[in-house]
Coordinates of C-alpha atoms in Angstrom, one line a residue:
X190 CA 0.1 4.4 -4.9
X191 CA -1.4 3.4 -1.0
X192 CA -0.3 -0.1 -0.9
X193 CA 1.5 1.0 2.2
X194 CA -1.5 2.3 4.0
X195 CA -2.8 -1.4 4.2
X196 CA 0.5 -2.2 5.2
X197 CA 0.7 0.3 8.5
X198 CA -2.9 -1.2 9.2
X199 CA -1.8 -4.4 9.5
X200 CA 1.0 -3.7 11.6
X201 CA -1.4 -1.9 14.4
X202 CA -1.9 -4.0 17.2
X203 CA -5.7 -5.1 17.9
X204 CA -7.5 -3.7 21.1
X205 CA -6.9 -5.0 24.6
X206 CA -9.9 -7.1 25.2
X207 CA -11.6 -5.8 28.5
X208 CA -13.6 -7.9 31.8
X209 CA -16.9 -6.5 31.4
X210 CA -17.7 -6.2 35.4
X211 CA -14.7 -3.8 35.6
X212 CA -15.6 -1.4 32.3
X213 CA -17.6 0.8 34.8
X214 CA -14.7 1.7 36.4
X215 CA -15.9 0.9 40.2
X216 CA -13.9 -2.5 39.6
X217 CA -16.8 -4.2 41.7
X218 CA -16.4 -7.9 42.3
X219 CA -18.9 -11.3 42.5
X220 CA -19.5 -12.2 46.0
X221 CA -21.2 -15.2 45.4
X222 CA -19.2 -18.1 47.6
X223 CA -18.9 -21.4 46.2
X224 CA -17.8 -24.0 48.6
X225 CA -14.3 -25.6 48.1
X226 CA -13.2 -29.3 48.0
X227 CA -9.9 -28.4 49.7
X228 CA -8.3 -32.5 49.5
X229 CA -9.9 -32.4 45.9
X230 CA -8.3 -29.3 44.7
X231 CA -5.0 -30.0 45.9
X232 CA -4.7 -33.6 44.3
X233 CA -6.1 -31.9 40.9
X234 CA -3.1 -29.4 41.7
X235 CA -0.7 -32.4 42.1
X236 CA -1.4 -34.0 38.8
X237 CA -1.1 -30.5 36.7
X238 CA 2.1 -29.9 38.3
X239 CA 3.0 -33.6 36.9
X240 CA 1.9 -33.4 33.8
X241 CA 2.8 -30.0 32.6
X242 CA 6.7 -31.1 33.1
X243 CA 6.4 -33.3 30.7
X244 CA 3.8 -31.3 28.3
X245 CA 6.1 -29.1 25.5
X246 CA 5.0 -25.4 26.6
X247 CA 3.4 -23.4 23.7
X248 CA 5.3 -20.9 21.8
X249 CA 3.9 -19.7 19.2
X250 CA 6.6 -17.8 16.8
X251 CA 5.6 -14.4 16.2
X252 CA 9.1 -13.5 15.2
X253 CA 9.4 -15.7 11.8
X254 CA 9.2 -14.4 8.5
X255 CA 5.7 -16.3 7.3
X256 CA 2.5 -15.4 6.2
X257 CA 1.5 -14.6 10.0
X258 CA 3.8 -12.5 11.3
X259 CA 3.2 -8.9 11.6
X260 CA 7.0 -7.5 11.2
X261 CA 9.1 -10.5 9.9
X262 CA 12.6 -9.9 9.3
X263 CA 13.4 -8.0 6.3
X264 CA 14.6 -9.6 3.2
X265 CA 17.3 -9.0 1.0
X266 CA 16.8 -7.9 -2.7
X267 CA 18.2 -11.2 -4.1
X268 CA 15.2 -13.3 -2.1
X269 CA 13.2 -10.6 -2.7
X270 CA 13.3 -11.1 -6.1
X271 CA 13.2 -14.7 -5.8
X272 CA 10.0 -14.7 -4.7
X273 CA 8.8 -11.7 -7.1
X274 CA 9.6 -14.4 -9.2
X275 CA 8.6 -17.9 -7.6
X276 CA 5.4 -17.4 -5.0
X277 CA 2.3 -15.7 -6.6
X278 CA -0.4 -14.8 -3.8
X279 CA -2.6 -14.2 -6.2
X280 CA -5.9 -14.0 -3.6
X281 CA -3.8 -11.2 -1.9
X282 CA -5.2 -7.6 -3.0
X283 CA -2.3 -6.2 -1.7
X284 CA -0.3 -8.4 -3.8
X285 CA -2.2 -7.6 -6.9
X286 CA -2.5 -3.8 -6.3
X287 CA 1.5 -4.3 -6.0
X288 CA 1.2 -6.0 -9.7
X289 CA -0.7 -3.3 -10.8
X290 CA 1.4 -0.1 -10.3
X291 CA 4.8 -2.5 -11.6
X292 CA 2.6 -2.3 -15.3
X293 CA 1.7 1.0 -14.9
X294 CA 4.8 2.1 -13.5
X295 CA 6.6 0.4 -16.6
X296 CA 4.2 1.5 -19.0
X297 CA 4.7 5.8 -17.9
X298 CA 8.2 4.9 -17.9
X299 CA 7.8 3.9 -22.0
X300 CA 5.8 6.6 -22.5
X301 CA 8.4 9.3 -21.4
X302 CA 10.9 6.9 -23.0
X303 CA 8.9 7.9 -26.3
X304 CA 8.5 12.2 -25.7
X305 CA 12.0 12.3 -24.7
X306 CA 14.2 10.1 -27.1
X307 CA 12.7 12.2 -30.4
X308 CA 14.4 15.4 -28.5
X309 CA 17.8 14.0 -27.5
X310 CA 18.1 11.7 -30.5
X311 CA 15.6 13.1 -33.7
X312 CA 16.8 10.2 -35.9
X313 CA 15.3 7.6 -33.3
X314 CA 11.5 8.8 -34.4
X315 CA 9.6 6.1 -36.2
X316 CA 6.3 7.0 -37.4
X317 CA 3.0 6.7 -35.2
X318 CA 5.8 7.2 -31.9
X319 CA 4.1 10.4 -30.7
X320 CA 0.4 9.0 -31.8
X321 CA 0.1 5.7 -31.0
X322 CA 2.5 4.3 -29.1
X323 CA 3.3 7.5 -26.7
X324 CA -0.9 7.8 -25.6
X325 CA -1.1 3.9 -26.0
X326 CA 1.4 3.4 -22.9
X327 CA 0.1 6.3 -21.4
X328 CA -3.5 5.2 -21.1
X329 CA -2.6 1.9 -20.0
X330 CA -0.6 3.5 -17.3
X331 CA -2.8 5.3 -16.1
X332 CA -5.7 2.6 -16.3
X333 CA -3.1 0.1 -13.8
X334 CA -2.9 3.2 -11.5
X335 CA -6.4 3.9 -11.5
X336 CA -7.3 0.3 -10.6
X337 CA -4.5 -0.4 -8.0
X338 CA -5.4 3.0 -6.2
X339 CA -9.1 1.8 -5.8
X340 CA -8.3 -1.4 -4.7
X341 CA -5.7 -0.1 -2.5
X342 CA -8.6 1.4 -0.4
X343 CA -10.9 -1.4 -0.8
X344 CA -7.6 -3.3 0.4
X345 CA -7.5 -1.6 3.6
X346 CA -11.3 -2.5 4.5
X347 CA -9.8 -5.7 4.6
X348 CA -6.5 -5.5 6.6
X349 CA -6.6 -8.5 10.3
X350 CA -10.3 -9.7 8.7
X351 CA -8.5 -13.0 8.3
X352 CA -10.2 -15.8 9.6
X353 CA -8.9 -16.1 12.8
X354 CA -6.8 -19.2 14.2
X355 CA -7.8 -21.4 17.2
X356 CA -4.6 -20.1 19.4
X357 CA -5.8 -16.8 19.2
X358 CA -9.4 -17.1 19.6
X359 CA -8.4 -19.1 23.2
X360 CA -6.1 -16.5 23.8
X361 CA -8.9 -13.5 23.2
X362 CA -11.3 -15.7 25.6
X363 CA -8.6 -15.9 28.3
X364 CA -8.3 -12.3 27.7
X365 CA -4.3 -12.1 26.2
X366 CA -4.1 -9.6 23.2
X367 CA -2.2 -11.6 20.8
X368 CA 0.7 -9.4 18.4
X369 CA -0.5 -8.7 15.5
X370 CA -0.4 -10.5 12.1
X371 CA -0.7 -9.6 9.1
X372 CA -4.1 -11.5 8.0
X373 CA -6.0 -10.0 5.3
X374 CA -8.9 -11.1 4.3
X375 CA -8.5 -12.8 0.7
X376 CA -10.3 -12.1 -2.2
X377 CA -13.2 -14.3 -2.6
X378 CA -13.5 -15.4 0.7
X379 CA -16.5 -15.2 3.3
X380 CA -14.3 -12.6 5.2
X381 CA -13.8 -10.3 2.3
X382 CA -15.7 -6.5 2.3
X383 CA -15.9 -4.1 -0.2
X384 CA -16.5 -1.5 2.0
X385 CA -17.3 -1.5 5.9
X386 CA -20.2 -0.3 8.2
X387 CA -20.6 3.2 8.5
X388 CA -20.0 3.0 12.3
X389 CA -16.4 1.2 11.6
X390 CA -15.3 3.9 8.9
X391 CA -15.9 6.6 11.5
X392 CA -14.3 4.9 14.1
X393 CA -11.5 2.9 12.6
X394 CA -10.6 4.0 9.5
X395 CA -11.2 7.5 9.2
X396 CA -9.0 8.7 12.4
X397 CA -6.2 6.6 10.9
X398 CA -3.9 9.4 9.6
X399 CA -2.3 6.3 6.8
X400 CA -5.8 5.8 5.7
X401 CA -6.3 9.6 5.1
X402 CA -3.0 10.1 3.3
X403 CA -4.3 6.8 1.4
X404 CA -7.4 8.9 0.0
X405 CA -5.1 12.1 -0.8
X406 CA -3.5 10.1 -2.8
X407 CA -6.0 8.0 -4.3
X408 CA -7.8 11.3 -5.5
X409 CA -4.4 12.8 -7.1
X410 CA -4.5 9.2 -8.9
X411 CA -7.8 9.7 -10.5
X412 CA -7.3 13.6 -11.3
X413 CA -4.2 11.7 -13.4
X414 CA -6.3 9.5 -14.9
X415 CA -8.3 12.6 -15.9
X416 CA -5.2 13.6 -17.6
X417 CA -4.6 10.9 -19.4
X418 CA -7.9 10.1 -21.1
X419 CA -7.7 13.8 -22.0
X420 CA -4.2 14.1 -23.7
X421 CA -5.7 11.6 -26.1
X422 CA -4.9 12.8 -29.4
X423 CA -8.6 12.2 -30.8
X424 CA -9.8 14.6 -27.9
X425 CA -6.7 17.1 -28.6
X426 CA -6.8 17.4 -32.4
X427 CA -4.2 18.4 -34.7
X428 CA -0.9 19.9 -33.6
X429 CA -1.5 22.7 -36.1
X430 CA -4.6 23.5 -34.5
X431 CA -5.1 27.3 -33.1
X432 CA -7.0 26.0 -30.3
X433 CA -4.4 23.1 -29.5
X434 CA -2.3 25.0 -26.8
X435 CA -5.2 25.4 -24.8
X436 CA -6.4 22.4 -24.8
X437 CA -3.4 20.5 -23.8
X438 CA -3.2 22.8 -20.9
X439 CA -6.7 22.7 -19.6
X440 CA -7.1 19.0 -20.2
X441 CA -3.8 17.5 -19.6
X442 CA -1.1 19.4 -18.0
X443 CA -3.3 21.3 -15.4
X444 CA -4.6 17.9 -14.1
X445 CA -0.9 16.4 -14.3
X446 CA 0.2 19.0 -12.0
X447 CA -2.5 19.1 -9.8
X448 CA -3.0 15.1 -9.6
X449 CA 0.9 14.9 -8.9
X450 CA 0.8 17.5 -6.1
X451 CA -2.2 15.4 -4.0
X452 CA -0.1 12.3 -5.0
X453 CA 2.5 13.8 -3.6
X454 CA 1.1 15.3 -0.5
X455 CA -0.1 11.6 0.1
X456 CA 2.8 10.2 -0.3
X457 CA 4.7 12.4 1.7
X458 CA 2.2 12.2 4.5
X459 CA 3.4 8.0 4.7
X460 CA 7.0 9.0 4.6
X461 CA 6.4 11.2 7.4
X462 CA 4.5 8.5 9.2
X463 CA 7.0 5.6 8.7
X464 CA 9.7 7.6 10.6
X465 CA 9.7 7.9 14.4
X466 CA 10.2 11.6 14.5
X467 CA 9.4 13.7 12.1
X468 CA 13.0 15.3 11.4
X469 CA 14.5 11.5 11.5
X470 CA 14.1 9.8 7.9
X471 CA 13.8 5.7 8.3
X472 CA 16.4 4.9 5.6
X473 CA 16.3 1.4 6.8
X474 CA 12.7 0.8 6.6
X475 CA 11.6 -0.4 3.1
X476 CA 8.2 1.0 3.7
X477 CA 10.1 4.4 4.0
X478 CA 11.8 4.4 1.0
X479 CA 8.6 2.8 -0.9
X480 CA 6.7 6.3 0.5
X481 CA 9.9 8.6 -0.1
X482 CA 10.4 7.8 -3.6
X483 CA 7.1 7.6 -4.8
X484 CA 6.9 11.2 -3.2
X485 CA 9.3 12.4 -5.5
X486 CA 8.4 11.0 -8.8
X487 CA 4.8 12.5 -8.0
X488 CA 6.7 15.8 -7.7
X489 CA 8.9 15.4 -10.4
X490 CA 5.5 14.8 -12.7
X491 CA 3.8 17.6 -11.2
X492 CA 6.9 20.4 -11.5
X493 CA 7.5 19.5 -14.9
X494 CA 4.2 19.7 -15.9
X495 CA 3.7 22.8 -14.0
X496 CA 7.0 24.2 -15.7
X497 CA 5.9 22.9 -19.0
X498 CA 2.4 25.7 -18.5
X499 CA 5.0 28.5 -17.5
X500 CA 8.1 27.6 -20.1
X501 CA 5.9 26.1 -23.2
X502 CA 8.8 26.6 -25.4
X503 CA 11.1 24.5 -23.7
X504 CA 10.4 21.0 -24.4
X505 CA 13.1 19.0 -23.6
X506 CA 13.6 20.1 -19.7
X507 CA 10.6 18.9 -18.6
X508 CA 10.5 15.6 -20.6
X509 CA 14.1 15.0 -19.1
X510 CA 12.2 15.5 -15.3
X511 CA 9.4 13.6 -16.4
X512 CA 11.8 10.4 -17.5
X513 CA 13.5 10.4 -14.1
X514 CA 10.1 11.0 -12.4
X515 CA 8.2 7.6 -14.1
X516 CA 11.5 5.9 -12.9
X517 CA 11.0 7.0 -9.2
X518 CA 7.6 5.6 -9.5
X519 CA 8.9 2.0 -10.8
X520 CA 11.5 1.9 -7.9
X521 CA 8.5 2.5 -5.6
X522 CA 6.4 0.2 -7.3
X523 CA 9.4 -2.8 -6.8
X524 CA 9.9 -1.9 -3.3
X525 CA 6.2 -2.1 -2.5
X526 CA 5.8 -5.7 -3.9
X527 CA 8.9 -6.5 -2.2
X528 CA 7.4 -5.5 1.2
X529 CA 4.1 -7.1 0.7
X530 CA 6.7 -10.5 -0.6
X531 CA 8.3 -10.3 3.3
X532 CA 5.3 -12.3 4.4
X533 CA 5.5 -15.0 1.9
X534 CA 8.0 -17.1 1.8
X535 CA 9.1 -19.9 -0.8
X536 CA 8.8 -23.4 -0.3
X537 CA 12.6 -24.9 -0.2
X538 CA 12.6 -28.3 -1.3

């Protein structure tokens, strides 16, 4: 989960635009004189003075909570969820990856629901638990995850491609670098990319170190995905099965341990870049704890499927680290759609 790799982008303020005469560095100068109407220039002076007391000066307000602002105020968790529930930005990708890991999230979080109830409670086993419904919610999972990751990236292409707003394009041609916004480009519009010029990846998004941990990430989500289509129970045969140990390692724990490790590495990578020093966690930034936790449900997945290799016998302890793992990854789902919610605010009658 990278949603918050877009999310950094946006708040990364554009470049200083630059008078061309003076890029050379020599800071050379026109000479060329134009004669001066000094009794015209100061009466055109006299009327601007008059009418700018009476003009309202502009002020734009960057600091508001709306769609353009860069870092609104943060929310609380009751408006959050207000607007979870009331404003659908449904042209946002950032908004939809958000939607996506929520399902998938929930759906892991049934699926360990499923392997660990039959251990702690045996009379809760219905039939088909362990061979339909447990793969079911586990392939669906891992399908939302798969899809939010990619368009996570694709996302990111697209972070201040917005069209742009009459203030600031007067204020980039007087040569002001407005604060930044965040102003996606939406889906289906003119603006939108699904991936940019070579030149801009090397230069842009490549150096970003948000973007990088973005693509760790990313590739420990499809390594999962892997996992996933391989734990099928078509593909792993019959419990009874001589061959059935080794295949469940090989296809589905060795990838879950693996793909949690880069998912964790990634997500790590944004915890580490959300706080000002590296030794001082952000526990008030949102986008901290969105990174932090998601962190540690990776690692939960990946130690417990790396003890579950080592300790075969023991079923139960890992399936207990797994449950409290697919619940790190919904609380870092809900915090990620409640960042990308900070920008949109409801209508109050």
């Amino acid at each position: 989960m990278n949603s918050a790799t877009a999310y950094r982008r946006s708040t990364i303020a554009p470049p200083v635009f630059r008078r061309p005469d003076l890029e050379d560095g020599t800071g050379a100068r026109r000479r060329t004189f134009n004669p001066v109407d000094w009794p015209a220039f100061k009466e055109n002076c006299d009327l601007e003075r008059a009418s700018s007391a009476e003009a309202v000066p502009y002020d734009p307000d960057w600091d508001n909570d709306g769609p353009g602002s860069a870092e609104p105020d943060n929310i609380g968790f009751a408006e959050g969820l207000r607007r979870i529930l009331s404003v659908y930005p449904c042209r946002d990708a950032q908004w939809v990856v958000a939607v996506l890991f929520i399902v998938g999230s929930t759906s892991f979080t049934a699926s360990s629901f499923f392997a660990l109830m039959p251990l702690v409670f045996p009379e809760t086993a219905f039939p088909g638990e362990m061979e339909v419904a447990f793969p079911t919610t586990i392939t669906i999972g891992a399908g939302m995850f798969f899809l939010g990751g990619n368009l996570a990236t694709i996302a990111s292409f697209n972070v201040n491609r917005g069209p742009v707003s009459d203030d600031d394009a007067l204020d980039g041609e007087k040569g002001y670098a407005p604060p930044p916004r965040y102003n996606p480009a939406l889906l289906g519009s003119k603006e939108w990319v699904w991936f940019p010029s070579g030149a801009e990846f090397r230069a842009v998004f490549l150096p970003n170190p948000a973007f990088r941990a973005g693509l760790v990430s990313m590739s420990g989500g499809l390594i999962l995905t892997t996992a996933a289509v391989g734990g099928n129970p078509v593909l792993l045969g019959s419990p009874e099965d001589p061959a059935f140990p080794d295949r469940l390692r090989n296809f589905v724990l060795i990838p879950l341990t693996v793909g949690g490790a880069l998912l964790a590495a990634g997500g790590l990578a944004l915890t580490m870049l959300a706080q000002e020093r590296w030794y001082k966690p952000a526990v008030m930034s949102v986008a901290w704890h969105a990174s932090f936790w998601n962190m540690l449900g990776a690692l939960s997945l990946s130690l417990a499927s790396l003890y579950n290799i080592v300790v075969p016998e023991d079923m139960l302890s890992p399936a207990v680290v797994n449950f409290v793992g697919t619940w790190l990854f919904f609380l870092a789902a809900y915090l990620q759609w409640h960042m990308v919610m900070v920008f949109y605010p409801r209508r109050v009658k």
